[in-house]
Coordinates of C-alpha atoms in Angstrom, one line a residue:
M1 CA -18.6 0.8 5.1
N2 CA -19.9 -2.1 6.8
D3 CA -17.9 -5.0 4.8
P4 CA -17.1 -7.9 7.1
V5 CA -13.6 -8.0 5.7
F6 CA -10.9 -5.8 4.3
I7 CA -8.0 -6.7 1.7
E8 CA -5.2 -4.8 2.5
V9 CA -2.3 -4.5 -0.3
G10 CA 1.0 -3.1 0.6
H11 CA 4.1 -3.4 -1.5
S12 CA 7.7 -2.2 -1.3
Q13 CA 10.7 -2.1 -3.7
F14 CA 14.3 -0.9 -4.1
C15 CA 16.6 -0.2 -7.3
K16 CA 19.5 -2.5 -8.1
N17 CA 22.8 -0.7 -6.9
G18 CA 23.6 2.2 -9.4
N19 CA 20.1 2.7 -11.3
A20 CA 17.8 5.4 -10.4
V21 CA 14.5 3.6 -11.6
C22 CA 13.1 0.1 -10.6
G23 CA 13.1 -2.7 -13.5
D24 CA 10.2 -4.3 -11.4
S25 CA 6.5 -3.1 -11.4
F26 CA 3.6 -3.4 -8.8
V27 CA 0.5 -2.2 -10.1
C28 CA -3.1 -2.5 -8.4
K29 CA -6.4 -1.9 -9.6
R30 CA -9.9 -2.0 -7.6
N31 CA -13.4 -2.5 -9.6
N32 CA -15.3 -1.2 -6.8
A33 CA -18.7 -2.6 -8.7
E34 CA -17.7 -6.2 -8.3
C35 CA -15.5 -5.6 -4.7
R36 CA -12.6 -7.1 -6.5
I37 CA -8.9 -6.4 -6.4
V38 CA -6.3 -6.9 -9.4
C39 CA -2.6 -6.7 -8.5
V40 CA 0.1 -7.2 -10.9
L41 CA 3.9 -8.1 -9.9
A42 CA 6.2 -7.4 -13.4
D43 CA 9.8 -8.0 -13.6
G44 CA 11.3 -6.6 -16.9
L45 CA 14.3 -8.3 -18.5
G46 CA 17.6 -7.2 -17.0
S47 CA 17.4 -3.4 -15.0
G48 CA 17.3 -0.2 -15.7
I49 CA 15.1 2.4 -17.9
K50 CA 14.6 -0.5 -20.4
A51 CA 13.3 -3.0 -17.7
S52 CA 11.3 -0.1 -16.0
V53 CA 9.1 0.9 -19.1
L54 CA 8.6 -2.9 -20.3
S55 CA 7.6 -4.0 -16.5
Q56 CA 5.3 -1.0 -16.1
L57 CA 3.7 -1.7 -19.6
T58 CA 2.9 -5.3 -19.1
A59 CA 1.5 -4.9 -15.4
T60 CA -0.7 -1.8 -16.6
M61 CA -2.1 -3.8 -19.5
V62 CA -2.5 -6.7 -17.3
A63 CA -4.2 -5.0 -14.6
R64 CA -6.8 -3.1 -17.1
C65 CA -7.7 -5.9 -18.7
V66 CA -8.3 -8.4 -15.7
T67 CA -9.9 -5.6 -13.7
N68 CA -12.5 -4.9 -16.9
D69 CA -13.5 -8.6 -16.6
L70 CA -11.4 -10.1 -19.1
D71 CA -10.4 -13.8 -18.6
I72 CA -7.3 -14.1 -16.5
K73 CA -5.8 -17.1 -18.6
Q74 CA -6.8 -15.2 -22.0
T75 CA -5.1 -12.0 -20.6
A76 CA -2.0 -14.0 -19.7
R77 CA -1.8 -15.5 -23.2
T78 CA -2.3 -12.4 -25.1
I79 CA 0.2 -10.6 -23.0
M80 CA 3.0 -13.3 -23.8
E81 CA 2.2 -13.1 -27.5
T82 CA 2.4 -9.2 -27.2
L83 CA 5.5 -8.8 -25.6
P84 CA 8.5 -8.3 -27.7
V85 CA 11.4 -10.7 -27.5
C86 CA 14.9 -10.2 -26.7
A87 CA 16.9 -10.6 -29.9
V88 CA 19.9 -12.2 -28.0
R89 CA 18.4 -14.3 -25.2
K90 CA 15.1 -15.1 -27.5
I91 CA 12.9 -14.9 -24.5
G92 CA 10.0 -12.4 -23.6
Y93 CA 11.0 -9.0 -22.2
A94 CA 8.8 -9.4 -18.7
T95 CA 7.7 -12.2 -16.4
F96 CA 4.8 -11.5 -14.2
T97 CA 2.2 -12.8 -11.2
I98 CA -1.2 -11.8 -11.7
I99 CA -3.6 -12.1 -8.7
D100 CA -7.7 -11.5 -9.1
I101 CA -9.2 -11.5 -5.5
D102 CA -12.6 -10.4 -4.0
L103 CA -14.0 -9.8 -0.9
N104 CA -15.0 -13.3 -0.2
G105 CA -11.6 -14.6 -0.7
H106 CA -11.7 -16.0 -3.9
A107 CA -8.5 -15.3 -5.7
S108 CA -7.2 -16.6 -9.2
I109 CA -3.6 -16.6 -9.7
I110 CA -1.7 -16.8 -12.9
E111 CA 2.5 -17.0 -12.5
F112 CA 4.8 -16.7 -15.5
D113 CA 8.4 -17.2 -14.4
N114 CA 8.1 -15.4 -11.3
P115 CA 9.2 -16.8 -8.0
G116 CA 6.2 -18.9 -6.5
F117 CA 3.8 -16.8 -4.6
L118 CA 3.2 -17.7 -0.7
W119 CA 0.3 -18.7 1.2
V120 CA 0.4 -17.9 5.0
K121 CA -2.3 -19.5 6.6
N122 CA -2.7 -20.5 10.2
G123 CA 1.0 -19.6 10.8
V124 CA 2.4 -22.0 8.0
V125 CA 2.9 -21.7 4.2
S126 CA -0.1 -23.5 2.7
R127 CA 0.6 -25.2 -0.7
P128 CA -2.1 -25.1 -3.1
Q129 CA -2.1 -27.2 -6.2
R130 CA -0.9 -25.3 -9.2
Q131 CA -2.0 -26.2 -12.6
I132 CA 0.6 -26.0 -15.6
E133 CA -0.6 -24.9 -19.0
S134 CA 1.7 -24.7 -21.8
V135 CA 1.2 -22.1 -24.6
T136 CA 2.6 -21.7 -27.9
T137 CA 3.0 -18.3 -29.3
A138 CA 2.3 -17.6 -32.8
D139 CA 6.1 -17.4 -33.6
G140 CA 6.6 -20.9 -32.1
R141 CA 7.8 -20.0 -28.8
R142 CA 6.4 -22.5 -25.9
M143 CA 5.9 -21.0 -22.6
E144 CA 4.4 -22.7 -19.5
L145 CA 1.7 -20.7 -17.1
R146 CA 1.3 -21.8 -13.7
F147 CA -2.4 -21.4 -12.8
S148 CA -4.0 -21.7 -9.2
Q149 CA -7.3 -21.1 -7.7
L150 CA -7.9 -20.5 -3.7
V151 CA -10.0 -19.5 -1.2
L152 CA -8.4 -16.9 1.5
T153 CA -10.1 -16.5 5.0
P154 CA -9.5 -13.7 7.7
Q155 CA -5.8 -13.5 8.9
D156 CA -4.4 -15.2 5.4
R157 CA -1.6 -13.4 3.6
L158 CA -0.5 -13.7 -0.2
I159 CA 3.0 -12.7 -0.4
V160 CA 4.6 -12.3 -3.8
F161 CA 8.3 -11.2 -5.0
S162 CA 10.6 -10.8 -7.8
D163 CA 13.8 -13.0 -8.2
G164 CA 16.0 -10.1 -6.5
V165 CA 14.5 -11.6 -3.2
S166 CA 15.0 -14.8 -3.5
Q167 CA 18.6 -14.3 -5.2
A168 CA 19.4 -11.9 -2.6
G169 CA 23.1 -12.2 -1.5
M170 CA 24.0 -14.9 -4.3
G171 CA 27.7 -15.7 -4.3
N172 CA 28.6 -14.4 -0.7
D173 CA 29.8 -16.9 2.0
A174 CA 26.5 -16.8 3.7
Y175 CA 24.3 -17.1 1.0
P176 CA 26.3 -18.9 -2.1
L177 CA 23.2 -19.8 -3.4
G178 CA 21.0 -16.7 -2.6
W179 CA 18.6 -16.3 0.0
T180 CA 16.3 -18.8 -1.7
Q181 CA 12.4 -19.5 -1.9
Q182 CA 13.0 -21.3 1.6
G183 CA 14.6 -18.7 3.0
V184 CA 11.8 -16.3 2.2
E185 CA 9.0 -18.5 3.1
D186 CA 11.0 -19.0 6.7
F187 CA 11.3 -15.2 7.1
C188 CA 7.8 -14.3 6.5
V189 CA 6.3 -17.3 8.3
R190 CA 8.7 -15.9 11.6
S191 CA 7.9 -12.3 10.9
V192 CA 3.9 -13.2 11.2
S193 CA 4.3 -15.5 14.2
Q194 CA 6.0 -12.6 16.3
K195 CA 3.3 -10.0 15.3
P196 CA 0.2 -11.7 14.0
D197 CA -1.3 -8.6 13.1
M198 CA 1.5 -7.3 11.1
S199 CA 0.1 -4.9 8.1
A200 CA 0.5 -5.8 4.5
Q201 CA 3.0 -2.6 4.2
E202 CA 5.0 -3.7 7.3
L203 CA 5.6 -7.0 5.7
S204 CA 6.6 -6.0 2.6
D205 CA 8.9 -3.3 4.0
A206 CA 10.3 -5.9 6.3
L207 CA 11.0 -8.4 3.4
I208 CA 12.5 -5.9 1.5
G209 CA 14.8 -4.6 4.1
R210 CA 15.9 -8.4 5.0
A211 CA 16.8 -8.8 1.4
L212 CA 18.8 -5.8 1.3
T213 CA 20.6 -6.6 4.2
I214 CA 21.5 -9.8 2.9
D215 CA 22.7 -8.0 -0.4
S216 CA 25.1 -5.7 2.0
K217 CA 22.9 -2.5 1.3
K218 CA 23.8 -2.6 -2.5
A219 CA 21.2 -4.5 -4.3
K220 CA 22.6 -6.8 -6.8
D221 CA 19.1 -6.8 -8.7
D222 CA 15.9 -4.8 -8.5
I223 CA 14.1 -6.2 -5.4
T224 CA 10.1 -5.9 -5.1
A225 CA 7.5 -7.6 -2.8
G226 CA 3.7 -7.3 -2.3
V227 CA 1.4 -8.7 0.3
I228 CA -2.2 -9.0 0.1
Y229 CA -3.8 -9.2 3.5
M230 CA -7.2 -10.6 4.3
R231 CA -8.6 -9.1 7.9
K232 CA -11.0 -7.3 9.6
P233 CA -11.2 -3.6 8.8
R234 CA -9.1 -1.0 10.9
E235 CA -10.8 2.2 11.0
L236 CA -9.3 5.9 11.9
L237 CA -10.8 9.2 12.0
L238 CA -8.7 12.2 11.3
V239 CA -10.5 15.7 12.2
T240 CA -8.9 18.8 11.3
G241 CA -10.3 22.5 11.1
A242 CA -12.7 24.0 13.3
P243 CA -16.4 23.9 12.7
F244 CA -18.0 26.7 10.6
D245 CA -20.5 27.2 13.2
R246 CA -19.0 27.5 16.5
R247 CA -22.1 26.1 18.0
R248 CA -21.1 22.7 16.6
D249 CA -17.7 22.4 18.3
R250 CA -19.1 19.8 21.1
E251 CA -20.5 17.6 18.1
I252 CA -17.1 17.3 16.6
A253 CA -15.3 16.6 20.0
E254 CA -18.2 14.1 20.8
R255 CA -17.7 12.2 17.3
C256 CA -14.0 12.2 18.2
A257 CA -14.6 11.0 21.6
G258 CA -17.0 8.1 20.5
F259 CA -15.0 6.7 17.6
T260 CA -13.5 3.1 18.5
G261 CA -10.5 3.0 16.1
T262 CA -7.5 5.3 15.7
K263 CA -7.9 8.8 16.0
V264 CA -5.7 11.7 14.9
V265 CA -6.3 15.5 15.1
C266 CA -4.5 17.8 12.8
G267 CA -4.5 21.5 13.8
G268 CA -3.8 23.6 16.8
T269 CA -7.3 25.2 16.9
T270 CA -9.0 21.9 16.3
G271 CA -6.9 20.3 18.9
A272 CA -7.9 22.8 21.4
I273 CA -11.4 22.8 20.8
I274 CA -11.6 19.2 21.5
A275 CA -9.5 19.8 24.6
R276 CA -11.7 22.2 26.0
E277 CA -15.0 20.3 25.0
L278 CA -13.9 17.1 26.4
G279 CA -11.8 18.5 29.4
K280 CA -8.6 17.1 28.2
T281 CA -5.1 18.9 28.7
L282 CA -2.9 19.6 25.4
C283 CA 0.7 19.5 25.6
I284 CA 3.1 20.3 22.9
Q285 CA 6.0 17.5 22.6
M286 CA 9.3 18.9 21.2
D287 CA 11.0 15.5 20.7
G288 CA 11.4 14.3 17.2
D289 CA 12.6 16.1 14.1
H290 CA 10.9 19.4 13.0
S291 CA 12.8 20.8 10.5
E292 CA 9.9 20.4 8.1
V293 CA 6.9 20.3 10.0
P294 CA 6.0 21.8 13.3
P295 CA 5.8 20.0 16.5
G296 CA 3.1 17.6 17.8
S297 CA 1.1 17.7 20.9
F298 CA 0.0 14.9 23.0
M299 CA -3.7 14.5 24.4
D300 CA -5.2 11.7 26.5
G301 CA -7.3 9.5 24.4
I302 CA -6.0 10.8 21.1
D303 CA -3.6 8.8 19.2
L304 CA -1.7 11.7 17.2
V305 CA -2.2 15.3 17.5
T306 CA -0.4 17.5 14.9
E307 CA -0.3 20.9 13.3
G308 CA -2.8 21.1 10.6
T309 CA -2.1 22.6 7.2
I310 CA 1.8 22.4 6.7
T311 CA 1.9 18.8 8.4
L312 CA -1.0 17.7 5.8
S313 CA 0.6 19.1 2.6
R314 CA 4.1 17.2 3.7
L315 CA 1.8 14.2 4.2
C316 CA 1.0 14.6 0.7
A317 CA 4.4 14.6 -0.4
Y318 CA 4.8 11.5 1.2
L319 CA 1.8 9.8 -0.2
E320 CA 3.1 10.7 -3.6
G321 CA 6.3 9.0 -3.0
D322 CA 8.7 10.9 -1.2
M323 CA 10.0 8.1 0.8
T324 CA 12.1 10.2 3.2
W325 CA 9.4 9.3 5.5
V326 CA 11.0 6.1 6.4
Y327 CA 13.8 8.1 8.2
K328 CA 11.8 10.8 9.6
K329 CA 10.4 11.2 13.4
N330 CA 8.2 13.9 12.5
P331 CA 4.2 13.9 13.3
A332 CA 3.6 14.0 9.3
A333 CA 5.8 10.7 9.3
E334 CA 3.9 9.5 12.0
L335 CA 0.8 10.1 10.6
Y336 CA 2.0 8.1 7.2
R337 CA 2.4 5.4 9.2
L338 CA -0.8 5.3 10.6
L339 CA -2.7 5.8 7.5
M340 CA -1.0 3.1 5.8
A341 CA -1.8 0.7 8.9
S342 CA -5.5 1.5 8.4
D343 CA -8.1 0.3 5.9
K344 CA -11.3 2.7 6.4
I345 CA -10.3 6.3 6.9
M346 CA -12.8 8.8 7.9
F347 CA -12.1 12.6 7.3
L348 CA -14.2 15.0 9.6
V349 CA -13.4 18.8 8.2
G350 CA -14.2 22.1 9.7
T351 CA -14.8 24.6 7.1
S352 CA -14.0 27.6 9.3
V353 CA -11.5 30.0 7.5
N354 CA -8.1 30.1 9.0
E355 CA -7.0 33.4 8.1
A356 CA -3.3 32.6 8.9
H357 CA -3.6 30.6 5.7
Q358 CA -5.5 32.5 3.3
D359 CA -7.6 35.4 2.3
P360 CA -11.3 34.7 3.6
S361 CA -12.8 36.7 0.8
L362 CA -11.4 33.7 -1.7
P363 CA -13.9 31.3 -2.9
E364 CA -14.4 28.1 -1.2
D365 CA -12.4 26.1 -4.3
L366 CA -9.3 27.8 -3.0
D367 CA -9.7 26.6 0.5
I368 CA -6.2 24.8 1.2
R369 CA -7.3 22.6 3.9
R370 CA -10.2 21.1 1.9
N371 CA -8.4 20.8 -1.1
T372 CA -5.4 19.1 0.5
V373 CA -7.8 16.7 2.4
R374 CA -9.6 15.9 -0.8
R375 CA -6.0 15.4 -2.5
I376 CA -5.1 13.0 0.2
C377 CA -8.2 11.3 -0.1
K378 CA -7.9 10.5 -3.7
L379 CA -4.2 9.4 -3.0
L380 CA -5.3 6.9 -0.5
E381 CA -8.0 5.7 -2.7
E382 CA -6.2 5.5 -6.0
T383 CA -2.6 4.6 -5.1
Y384 CA -3.0 2.8 -1.4
L385 CA -6.7 1.2 -2.3
K386 CA -7.9 2.6 1.1
T387 CA -11.8 3.4 1.6
T388 CA -12.2 6.8 2.5
S389 CA -15.2 9.0 3.6
L390 CA -15.0 12.7 3.9
R391 CA -17.5 14.8 5.7
F392 CA -17.5 18.9 6.0
L393 CA -18.8 20.7 9.2

């Protein structure tokens, strides 16, 4: 876990008003062997179920091909020739943007009919040269691909978005031509200048939030934004559960005290152990919403202290796509926000059985806490491209 930089990826989207699913898709795949990340934004023609299926198919196929080392240009050509054609409009069913980036910052980008990507560097939008390549499909259709190669350095951001963002508000008095590409650029530059360490997720959330506001809270089209942020990694340590051997209580407390990143403690017993061993005071905080999870606590030197198993289970729901965390002010939602703002997440899990949660005679495979933490690690790595490590005590 000594990588000098980390590539954070965040994305946000909102459905067209009246639709249950989004016609845009944003898919990311990691090639761990080659330290590469492939991101694809696809926009299905129209909206609703049909657009969603086609954009998801496009994004998934492209991401899998490029991650498996197929040439990025050849992949784009193949997808364009494979996609069905609308019988009425005589155009392909999905547009796309492909980004293939490694930890050295070398990025290859292919664009087909999506709004142009933004490269925010040193507080301004840098404009790389784009190579235009025409492709003629087997049925005679002629299409243009925009191909770019660039090298990112720490603090650079790549921002991609669907036309539902740049065309937000189109036709109203304030934005007769929509928000426009320039409006999106200005917003991103201003947001980053006001908060230079803004995470990828924060920026994508802010971008979608602004587009939705311009659309008067009723999106006229599916809106999606993805952000890639190259920077030094942010680390988080999550400690949960008492050690199996009580003689290791001091060890778990010292590991927590000596950690230099964000520190989270989940579990009343765990918090009490760390407070006792470090001579700290643990105070329950009753503010916030506690309809779903128990209240958290405060301990000097710890960023967040929560209850254990119930809070971690609620966190799983948020990680699996329960977007209600946006409106919640509870410990599980706060933990979700801290995890999204972190890159390398270390879990230190005590293996003492909590008899309040289960029968101690049950086998280890049925241990609720350990299984919940493993599930969280899998979600963080596969869905959010975080790096995790897990240690049991």
